[in-house]
């Protein structure tokens, strides 16, 4: 895993604070405008992990942008909100993505904001439908897990975020400070490809966590236990006929989209 | 007396080797008029079942040239469902139906004295249900086919021919965009388009004949009378309260003769 990959570089306190303060400014403005705007990405993990969030800085995980999830019905409101906050939109992205994504840039701070409407659509599709109301100011913890584990070529920054999350939050069947593993298991039981990627990455996260000197043995055991339980519950979830049929074909046929195809 | 699995099953098992390609499996299914093949090893031991539904995976996953190539090389043994679900030949058929429902499977291998002797499928059980009817003189609603094959006026006649052949129906009801009945296309109507060119160009609207309608509560005698008087082989059954609505069924000469041949019919007493 290259240490110079995006999101992995030493980052000073002032630079981190710049992103964190800007996030708070956008979230406060979004709340005031009654927009459903939820944070994802590195800042969501930092926000949701008050106890273990320090690991990001300690392990060299840096902020590069601010990502949000939103519903398409709010796209006009979000455009107006971001313009009011001094951001310029790259309108071509919204058009080319058929309204599923918007990118804003602040010419003063050079902070880049990405908004994903209705779904996250990279290696697999993670739909927001009705889920953004389950948590605030971030997307629900289950979607945070899926956001990271749906990436086939998962990288170090994603692994660090996931380790933090597993140390901070237990598994359960609701969304109140708990990773809703039932939601993850249900989505994976409908789509073999998603199951394949998520389970592969969970195993990878556990394996890599054991090699970090920054983590003590208790932390490593906790990550292992959480991953093991998540995999067990995903396995136990009843699978659809399509899932079982797809499973028989297995890795012979590609089960994910290349990220470059959707960018 | 309750029917047993061995009363309804198809005797004998048609097998294929585990290394047969999916393309060849498709050919065998069509040649043998089957919905599934049992996959067996060279010693005849049953390994799994491969159904026409499983074969859908080949089309479903061949989204690009690379995937198509992977699926083209996949074999029956790789795609089959395992283990093989089975039932005892002497088991009541309703127990087999329950086993299919709970297992989400459409067919079971029938075993007798430890050896496979046949296959029972949902179609076999459905066919047995059609015989469960009360004794007595029937009316149109009791005998008519409630499931009917329909198409629109603009449907090409070659598509109508395919649907009739696949579904083993002898006529198709032609409806408009709202489901209102317009006419009937029978096999006889299609004879006029037997030439290759005629069939390729013609539509159901051109080939259909005027339909005769009858009420569901009409007697079979009334139906027979209408068919004979007008020399029609089938009648469209409509709800008298909703003449323009989608018909509730169709009744044919075959339906009436089938009823006459039924052991519980007055004609067999």
Coordinates of C-alpha atoms in Angstrom, one line a residue:
Chain A
X1 CA 0.0 0.0 0.0
X2 CA 1.8 3.2 -1.1
X3 CA 2.2 5.7 1.7
X4 CA 1.9 8.6 -0.7
X5 CA -1.6 7.7 -1.8
X6 CA -4.3 10.4 -1.8
X7 CA -5.4 11.1 1.8
X8 CA -2.2 9.8 3.2
X9 CA 0.2 12.6 4.1
X10 CA 1.3 14.4 7.2
X11 CA -1.2 17.3 7.8
X12 CA -0.7 20.1 10.3
X13 CA -3.3 20.9 13.0
X14 CA -4.1 24.2 11.3
X15 CA -4.9 22.6 8.0
X16 CA -7.1 20.0 9.7
X17 CA -8.9 22.7 11.7
X18 CA -9.6 24.6 8.4
X19 CA -11.5 21.6 7.1
X20 CA -13.3 20.8 10.3
X21 CA -14.4 24.5 10.7
X22 CA -15.6 24.7 7.2
X23 CA -17.5 21.5 7.6
X24 CA -19.3 23.0 10.7
X25 CA -20.1 26.1 8.7
X26 CA -21.7 24.2 5.8
X27 CA -23.6 21.8 8.1
X28 CA -25.0 24.8 10.2
X29 CA -26.0 26.6 7.0
X30 CA -27.6 23.4 5.6
X31 CA -29.6 22.8 8.9
X32 CA -30.8 26.4 8.8
X33 CA -31.9 26.0 5.2
X34 CA -33.7 22.7 6.3
X35 CA -31.7 20.7 3.8
X36 CA -30.9 17.0 4.3
X37 CA -27.1 17.2 3.9
X38 CA -25.0 14.5 5.6
X39 CA -21.3 14.2 5.8
X40 CA -19.4 11.2 4.5
X41 CA -15.7 10.5 4.0
X42 CA -12.8 11.2 6.4
X43 CA -14.5 14.0 8.2
X44 CA -17.6 11.9 8.9
X45 CA -15.3 9.2 10.5
X46 CA -13.6 11.9 12.5
X47 CA -17.0 13.4 13.6
X48 CA -18.4 10.0 14.6
X49 CA -15.3 8.8 16.5
X50 CA -14.6 11.2 19.3
X51 CA -12.6 8.6 21.2
X52 CA -10.5 7.0 18.5
X53 CA -10.6 9.8 15.9
X54 CA -7.1 10.8 17.0
X55 CA -5.8 7.8 15.0
X56 CA -6.4 9.6 11.8
X57 CA -3.7 12.2 12.6
X58 CA -1.5 9.7 14.3
X59 CA -1.5 7.3 11.4
X60 CA -1.0 10.0 8.8
X61 CA -4.6 10.1 7.4
X62 CA -5.2 13.6 6.0
X63 CA -8.3 15.5 4.9
X64 CA -8.4 16.3 1.2
X65 CA -12.0 17.5 0.6
X66 CA -15.5 17.5 2.2
X67 CA -18.0 15.0 0.9
X68 CA -21.8 15.1 1.4
X69 CA -24.7 12.8 0.7
X70 CA -28.1 14.3 -0.2
X71 CA -31.4 13.7 -1.9
X72 CA -31.9 14.9 -5.5
X73 CA -35.0 16.9 -4.4
X74 CA -32.6 19.2 -2.5
X75 CA -30.2 19.8 -5.4
X76 CA -31.5 23.3 -6.1
X77 CA -31.4 24.3 -2.5
X78 CA -27.8 22.9 -2.1
X79 CA -26.7 24.8 -5.2
X80 CA -28.1 28.1 -3.7
X81 CA -26.6 27.3 -0.3
X82 CA -23.1 26.6 -1.6
X83 CA -23.2 29.8 -3.7
X84 CA -24.2 31.7 -0.6
X85 CA -21.2 30.3 1.2
X86 CA -18.8 31.4 -1.5
X87 CA -18.5 28.2 -3.6
X88 CA -18.5 28.0 -7.4
X89 CA -20.0 24.9 -9.0
X90 CA -18.4 22.8 -11.7
X91 CA -21.8 22.5 -13.6
X92 CA -20.5 20.1 -16.1
X93 CA -20.2 17.4 -13.4
X94 CA -23.9 17.7 -12.5
X95 CA -24.9 17.4 -16.2
X96 CA -22.5 14.6 -17.1
X97 CA -23.4 12.6 -14.0
X98 CA -27.1 13.1 -14.8
X99 CA -27.7 14.9 -11.5
X100 CA -26.2 12.3 -9.3
X101 CA -23.1 14.3 -8.3
X102 CA -22.2 18.0 -7.8
X103 CA -18.7 19.5 -7.2
X104 CA -18.1 22.9 -5.6
X105 CA -14.9 24.7 -5.1
X106 CA -14.2 27.6 -2.8
X107 CA -11.8 30.0 -4.6
X108 CA -10.5 31.5 -1.3
X109 CA -9.9 28.4 0.8
X110 CA -9.5 26.1 -2.2
X111 CA -11.7 23.6 -0.3
X112 CA -13.4 21.1 -2.7
X113 CA -16.9 19.9 -1.8
X114 CA -18.4 16.8 -3.4
X115 CA -22.2 16.1 -3.1
X116 CA -23.5 12.6 -3.9
X117 CA -27.2 12.7 -4.7
X118 CA -29.5 9.7 -4.0
X119 CA -26.6 7.1 -3.9
X120 CA -22.9 6.5 -3.8
X121 CA -22.1 4.8 -7.2
X122 CA -18.5 3.6 -7.4
X123 CA -17.6 -0.1 -7.4
X124 CA -21.2 -0.8 -6.2
X125 CA -24.3 1.3 -5.6
X126 CA -25.1 2.3 -2.1
X127 CA -28.6 3.9 -2.1
X128 CA -29.5 6.6 0.4
X129 CA -33.3 6.1 0.1
X130 CA -34.7 7.1 3.4
X131 CA -31.5 6.4 5.3
X132 CA -30.1 10.0 5.6
X133 CA -32.7 10.8 8.2
X134 CA -31.3 8.1 10.5
X135 CA -28.3 10.1 11.6
X136 CA -26.9 13.6 11.6
X137 CA -24.6 15.3 10.7
X138 CA -23.1 12.2 9.1
X139 CA -24.6 9.4 7.0
X140 CA -25.5 6.4 9.3
X141 CA -22.7 4.3 10.5
X142 CA -23.8 1.3 8.3
X143 CA -23.5 3.5 5.2
X144 CA -20.1 4.7 6.4
X145 CA -19.0 1.0 6.5
X146 CA -20.4 0.4 3.1
X147 CA -18.9 3.6 1.7
X148 CA -15.5 2.2 2.5
X149 CA -15.9 -1.5 2.0
X150 CA -17.6 -1.2 -1.4
X151 CA -14.2 -0.1 -2.9
X152 CA -12.5 -3.1 -4.5
X153 CA -9.1 -1.5 -4.4
X154 CA -9.4 -0.3 -0.8
X155 CA -6.4 1.8 0.3
X156 CA -4.7 2.7 3.5
X157 CA -6.8 5.7 4.3
X158 CA -10.0 3.7 4.1
X159 CA -8.5 1.0 6.3
X160 CA -7.6 3.5 9.0
X161 CA -11.1 5.0 8.9
X162 CA -12.6 1.6 9.3
X163 CA -10.4 0.6 12.1
X164 CA -11.4 3.8 14.0
X165 CA -15.1 3.0 13.4
X166 CA -14.8 -0.6 14.6
X167 CA -13.0 0.5 17.8
X168 CA -15.5 3.2 18.5
X169 CA -18.9 1.5 17.7
X170 CA -20.4 -1.9 18.3
X171 CA -22.7 -3.9 15.9
X172 CA -26.4 -4.0 16.3
X173 CA -29.8 -3.6 14.5
X174 CA -30.4 0.1 14.8
X175 CA -28.5 3.3 13.9
X176 CA -28.1 5.0 17.3
X177 CA -24.3 5.1 17.7
X178 CA -24.3 1.5 16.5
X179 CA -23.3 0.0 13.2
X180 CA -26.5 -1.3 11.8
X181 CA -25.1 -4.7 10.6
X182 CA -28.6 -5.9 9.7
X183 CA -28.8 -3.1 7.1
X184 CA -25.4 -4.1 5.7
X185 CA -26.3 -7.8 5.8
X186 CA -29.6 -7.2 4.0
X187 CA -28.0 -5.2 1.2
X188 CA -25.3 -7.8 0.8
X189 CA -27.9 -10.6 0.8
X190 CA -29.6 -9.0 -2.2
X191 CA -26.4 -8.5 -4.3
X192 CA -23.7 -11.1 -4.4
X193 CA -21.2 -8.7 -5.9
X194 CA -21.6 -6.3 -3.0
X195 CA -21.3 -9.2 -0.6
X196 CA -18.1 -10.3 -2.3
X197 CA -16.4 -6.9 -2.1
X198 CA -17.6 -6.1 1.4
X199 CA -16.6 -9.4 2.9
X200 CA -13.2 -9.4 1.1
X201 CA -12.5 -5.9 2.5
X202 CA -13.6 -6.7 6.0
X203 CA -11.1 -9.6 6.0
X204 CA -8.4 -7.3 4.6
X205 CA -9.1 -4.6 7.3
X206 CA -8.7 -7.2 10.0
X207 CA -5.5 -8.5 8.5
X208 CA -4.0 -5.1 8.0
X209 CA -5.0 -3.9 11.5
X210 CA -2.8 -6.6 13.0
X211 CA 0.3 -5.0 11.5
X212 CA -0.2 -1.4 12.8
X213 CA 2.2 -0.6 15.6
X214 CA 0.0 2.4 16.5
X215 CA -2.7 -0.1 17.7
X216 CA -2.3 -2.1 20.9
X217 CA -3.2 -5.8 21.3
X218 CA -6.6 -4.9 22.8
X219 CA -7.4 -2.7 19.8
X220 CA -6.3 -5.4 17.4
X221 CA -8.5 -8.0 19.1
X222 CA -11.5 -5.7 19.1
X223 CA -11.1 -5.1 15.3
X224 CA -10.9 -8.9 14.8
X225 CA -13.9 -9.6 16.9
X226 CA -16.0 -6.9 15.2
X227 CA -15.0 -8.1 11.7
X228 CA -15.7 -11.8 12.6
X229 CA -19.1 -10.9 14.0
X230 CA -20.0 -8.8 11.0
X231 CA -19.0 -11.6 8.6
X232 CA -21.0 -14.1 10.6
X233 CA -24.1 -12.0 10.5
X234 CA -23.7 -11.4 6.8
X235 CA -23.4 -15.1 6.2
X236 CA -26.5 -15.8 8.3
X237 CA -28.7 -13.4 6.4
X238 CA -31.0 -15.4 4.0
X239 CA -29.9 -14.9 0.4
X240 CA -32.1 -14.2 -2.6
X241 CA -32.3 -16.7 -5.6
X242 CA -30.4 -14.2 -7.7
X243 CA -27.6 -14.1 -5.1
X244 CA -27.3 -17.9 -4.9
X245 CA -27.2 -18.2 -8.7
X246 CA -24.6 -15.4 -9.0
X247 CA -22.6 -17.1 -6.2
X248 CA -22.3 -20.2 -8.3
X249 CA -20.6 -18.2 -11.1
X250 CA -18.3 -16.6 -8.6
X251 CA -15.2 -14.6 -9.6
X252 CA -15.2 -16.0 -13.1
X253 CA -17.2 -12.9 -14.1
X254 CA -16.3 -9.4 -12.8
X255 CA -18.6 -8.5 -10.0
X256 CA -17.9 -4.7 -9.7
X257 CA -17.5 -1.5 -11.7
X258 CA -14.1 0.0 -12.1
X259 CA -14.0 3.3 -10.3
X260 CA -12.6 5.0 -13.4
X261 CA -15.7 4.0 -15.4
X262 CA -17.9 6.1 -13.1
X263 CA -15.7 9.1 -12.4
Chain B
X1 CA -57.3 -41.2 -1.5
X2 CA -54.3 -38.8 -1.5
X3 CA -52.2 -38.9 -4.6
X4 CA -48.7 -40.1 -4.2
X5 CA -45.5 -38.7 -5.7
X6 CA -45.1 -41.8 -7.9
X7 CA -48.6 -41.1 -9.4
X8 CA -47.7 -37.7 -10.6
X9 CA -43.9 -37.9 -11.4
X10 CA -42.3 -38.2 -14.8
X11 CA -40.6 -41.6 -14.8
X12 CA -37.0 -41.8 -15.8
X13 CA -34.2 -39.3 -15.4
X14 CA -32.4 -37.6 -18.3
X15 CA -28.9 -36.7 -17.3
X16 CA -25.9 -34.8 -18.6
X17 CA -22.3 -34.9 -17.8
X18 CA -20.8 -32.3 -15.5
X19 CA -18.5 -31.0 -18.3
X20 CA -21.3 -30.1 -20.7
X21 CA -21.2 -26.5 -21.7
X22 CA -24.2 -24.2 -21.0
X23 CA -24.8 -23.8 -24.7
X24 CA -25.1 -27.5 -25.2
X25 CA -27.3 -27.8 -22.1
X26 CA -29.7 -25.3 -23.7
X27 CA -29.8 -27.4 -26.8
X28 CA -30.6 -30.6 -24.9
X29 CA -33.4 -28.9 -22.9
X30 CA -35.1 -27.7 -26.2
X31 CA -34.5 -31.0 -28.0
X32 CA -36.0 -33.1 -25.1
X33 CA -38.7 -30.5 -24.1
X34 CA -37.3 -30.3 -20.6
X35 CA -37.0 -27.6 -18.0
X36 CA -34.1 -29.1 -16.2
X37 CA -31.3 -31.7 -16.6
X38 CA -29.9 -33.8 -13.8
X39 CA -26.1 -33.6 -13.8
X40 CA -24.4 -37.0 -13.2
X41 CA -20.9 -38.3 -13.0
X42 CA -19.6 -41.1 -15.3
X43 CA -20.8 -43.8 -12.9
X44 CA -24.3 -42.3 -13.0
X45 CA -24.2 -40.8 -9.5
X46 CA -26.4 -37.7 -9.3
X47 CA -24.4 -34.5 -8.6
X48 CA -26.9 -31.7 -9.1
X49 CA -29.7 -30.2 -11.1
X50 CA -29.4 -27.5 -13.8
X51 CA -32.7 -25.8 -14.7
X52 CA -33.7 -23.4 -17.5
X53 CA -33.8 -20.7 -14.8
X54 CA -30.2 -21.4 -13.9
X55 CA -29.3 -21.0 -17.5
X56 CA -30.6 -17.4 -17.4
X57 CA -27.4 -16.6 -15.6
X58 CA -25.5 -17.0 -18.9
X59 CA -27.5 -14.2 -20.5
X60 CA -27.7 -12.2 -17.3
X61 CA -24.0 -12.0 -16.7
X62 CA -22.7 -11.8 -20.3
X63 CA -22.6 -8.0 -20.2
X64 CA -19.3 -7.6 -22.1
X65 CA -17.1 -9.8 -24.3
X66 CA -14.9 -10.9 -21.4
X67 CA -17.9 -12.0 -19.3
X68 CA -19.5 -13.7 -22.3
X69 CA -16.3 -15.7 -22.9
X70 CA -16.2 -16.7 -19.2
X71 CA -19.8 -17.9 -19.3
X72 CA -19.3 -19.7 -22.6
X73 CA -16.7 -21.9 -21.0
X74 CA -18.7 -22.5 -17.9
X75 CA -20.1 -26.1 -17.5
X76 CA -23.2 -27.7 -16.1
X77 CA -21.2 -29.0 -13.1
X78 CA -20.1 -25.5 -12.3
X79 CA -23.6 -23.9 -12.5
X80 CA -25.8 -26.7 -11.2
X81 CA -27.7 -26.6 -7.9
X82 CA -26.4 -28.9 -5.3
X83 CA -27.2 -31.0 -3.3
X84 CA -30.0 -32.7 -5.3
X85 CA -33.4 -32.3 -3.4
X86 CA -35.3 -35.6 -3.4
X87 CA -38.5 -37.2 -2.2
X88 CA -39.6 -40.8 -1.7
X89 CA -41.9 -42.2 -4.4
X90 CA -44.4 -43.3 -1.8
X91 CA -44.7 -39.8 -0.2
X92 CA -48.0 -38.0 -0.5
X93 CA -47.9 -35.4 -3.3
X94 CA -49.0 -32.6 -1.0
X95 CA -45.9 -33.3 1.2
X96 CA -43.7 -33.0 -1.9
X97 CA -45.5 -29.7 -2.7
X98 CA -44.7 -28.5 0.8
X99 CA -41.1 -29.5 0.4
X100 CA -40.8 -27.6 -2.9
X101 CA -42.4 -24.5 -1.2
X102 CA -40.1 -24.6 1.9
X103 CA -37.0 -25.2 -0.2
X104 CA -37.9 -22.7 -2.9
X105 CA -37.3 -25.4 -5.5
X106 CA -39.4 -26.3 -8.6
X107 CA -38.5 -29.9 -8.9
X108 CA -37.5 -32.9 -6.9
X109 CA -35.8 -36.2 -7.8
X110 CA -38.0 -39.1 -6.9
X111 CA -36.3 -42.0 -5.1
X112 CA -37.5 -45.5 -4.7
X113 CA -35.6 -48.2 -2.8
X114 CA -32.6 -45.8 -2.7
X115 CA -32.5 -45.3 -6.5
X116 CA -33.6 -42.3 -8.5
X117 CA -36.7 -43.3 -10.6
X118 CA -38.1 -40.0 -11.8
X119 CA -38.7 -36.3 -11.4
X120 CA -41.7 -34.5 -10.0
X121 CA -42.1 -30.8 -10.8
X122 CA -44.5 -28.0 -9.9
X123 CA -46.1 -28.5 -13.3
X124 CA -47.0 -32.1 -12.4
X125 CA -48.5 -31.0 -9.1
X126 CA -50.4 -28.1 -10.8
X127 CA -51.7 -30.6 -13.4
X128 CA -53.1 -32.8 -10.6
X129 CA -54.9 -29.8 -9.0
X130 CA -56.9 -29.2 -12.2
X131 CA -58.6 -32.6 -11.6
X132 CA -59.9 -31.6 -8.2
X133 CA -63.3 -30.4 -9.1
X134 CA -66.8 -31.1 -7.6
X135 CA -69.2 -33.6 -9.0
X136 CA -72.2 -32.4 -11.0
X137 CA -73.4 -30.6 -14.0
X138 CA -71.0 -27.7 -14.7
X139 CA -71.5 -24.2 -16.2
X140 CA -69.1 -22.2 -18.3
X141 CA -67.3 -20.6 -15.3
X142 CA -66.5 -24.1 -14.0
X143 CA -64.9 -25.4 -17.2
X144 CA -63.5 -22.3 -18.9
X145 CA -59.8 -21.5 -19.0
X146 CA -59.2 -18.6 -16.7
X147 CA -55.7 -18.0 -17.8
X148 CA -55.7 -16.8 -21.4
X149 CA -53.1 -15.8 -23.9
X150 CA -53.5 -12.2 -25.1
X151 CA -51.8 -9.9 -27.6
X152 CA -52.3 -6.5 -29.1
X153 CA -53.7 -5.9 -32.7
X154 CA -50.3 -4.8 -33.9
X155 CA -48.5 -8.0 -32.7
X156 CA -46.7 -9.7 -35.6
X157 CA -48.3 -13.0 -36.5
X158 CA -45.0 -14.8 -36.1
X159 CA -44.9 -13.7 -32.5
X160 CA -48.4 -15.0 -32.0
X161 CA -47.4 -18.3 -33.5
X162 CA -44.4 -18.5 -31.1
X163 CA -46.5 -17.7 -28.1
X164 CA -49.2 -20.3 -29.1
X165 CA -46.5 -22.9 -29.6
X166 CA -44.6 -22.2 -26.4
X167 CA -47.7 -22.0 -24.2
X168 CA -49.4 -24.8 -26.0
X169 CA -52.5 -22.6 -26.5
X170 CA -54.7 -23.0 -29.6
X171 CA -55.9 -19.4 -29.8
X172 CA -55.0 -15.9 -28.7
X173 CA -57.3 -13.2 -27.6
X174 CA -56.6 -9.8 -29.3
X175 CA -57.1 -6.8 -27.0
X176 CA -56.7 -3.0 -27.3
X177 CA -54.4 -0.9 -25.1
X178 CA -57.1 -0.9 -22.3
X179 CA -57.4 -4.7 -22.3
X180 CA -60.8 -4.6 -24.2
X181 CA -61.3 -7.7 -26.3
X182 CA -61.3 -7.1 -30.1
X183 CA -61.2 -10.6 -31.6
X184 CA -59.6 -14.0 -31.5
X185 CA -56.8 -15.5 -33.6
X186 CA -57.0 -19.3 -33.8
X187 CA -54.6 -21.8 -35.5
X188 CA -57.2 -22.0 -38.3
X189 CA -57.0 -18.2 -38.9
X190 CA -53.3 -18.5 -39.2
X191 CA -53.4 -21.1 -42.0
X192 CA -54.0 -18.2 -44.5
X193 CA -50.6 -16.8 -43.7
X194 CA -48.7 -20.0 -44.0
X195 CA -46.4 -18.6 -46.7
X196 CA -43.2 -17.2 -45.2
X197 CA -43.7 -13.7 -46.5
X198 CA -47.3 -13.5 -45.4
X199 CA -46.5 -14.5 -41.8
X200 CA -43.6 -12.0 -41.5
X201 CA -45.7 -9.0 -42.5
X202 CA -49.1 -9.9 -41.0
X203 CA -50.4 -8.8 -37.6
X204 CA -52.9 -10.3 -35.2
X205 CA -55.4 -7.6 -36.0
X206 CA -55.4 -8.7 -39.6
X207 CA -55.7 -12.4 -38.9
X208 CA -58.3 -12.3 -36.0
X209 CA -61.9 -13.4 -36.4
X210 CA -64.9 -11.9 -34.8
X211 CA -65.5 -13.2 -31.3
X212 CA -68.6 -14.6 -29.7
X213 CA -69.1 -13.9 -26.0
X214 CA -70.9 -15.8 -23.3
X215 CA -71.7 -15.2 -19.6
X216 CA -69.7 -17.2 -17.0
X217 CA -73.0 -18.5 -15.5
X218 CA -74.3 -19.9 -18.8
X219 CA -74.7 -23.6 -18.9
X220 CA -72.4 -25.9 -21.0
X221 CA -75.5 -26.7 -23.1
X222 CA -75.8 -23.0 -24.0
X223 CA -72.1 -22.8 -24.8
X224 CA -72.4 -25.9 -27.0
X225 CA -75.4 -24.5 -28.7
X226 CA -73.7 -21.2 -29.5
X227 CA -70.6 -23.0 -30.9
X228 CA -72.7 -25.2 -33.1
X229 CA -75.0 -22.6 -34.4
X230 CA -72.2 -20.2 -35.3
X231 CA -69.6 -22.8 -36.0
X232 CA -67.1 -21.3 -33.6
X233 CA -64.6 -23.5 -31.7
X234 CA -64.3 -21.1 -28.8
X235 CA -66.2 -18.4 -26.9
X236 CA -64.9 -15.4 -25.0
X237 CA -66.3 -15.4 -21.5
X238 CA -67.2 -11.9 -20.3
X239 CA -68.6 -10.4 -17.1
X240 CA -72.1 -9.2 -18.1
X241 CA -71.7 -6.2 -15.8
X242 CA -68.5 -5.2 -17.6
X243 CA -68.8 -6.1 -21.2
X244 CA -65.9 -3.9 -22.3
X245 CA -63.5 -5.1 -19.6
X246 CA -60.8 -7.7 -19.9
X247 CA -62.6 -11.1 -20.3
X248 CA -62.7 -13.4 -17.4
X249 CA -61.8 -16.5 -19.5
X250 CA -62.3 -18.5 -22.7
X251 CA -64.1 -21.7 -23.3
X252 CA -63.3 -24.0 -26.2
X253 CA -64.8 -27.3 -27.6
X254 CA -61.8 -29.0 -26.0
X255 CA -62.7 -27.6 -22.5
X256 CA -66.2 -29.1 -22.9
X257 CA -65.1 -32.4 -24.2
X258 CA -62.4 -32.6 -21.5
X259 CA -65.2 -32.1 -18.9
X260 CA -67.3 -34.8 -20.5
X261 CA -64.4 -37.2 -20.3
X262 CA -63.8 -36.5 -16.6
X263 CA -64.6 -39.4 -14.3
X264 CA -66.9 -37.2 -12.2
X265 CA -68.9 -36.0 -15.2
X266 CA -72.4 -37.0 -15.7
X267 CA -71.3 -38.5 -19.1
X268 CA -69.2 -41.1 -17.3
X269 CA -71.7 -42.2 -14.7

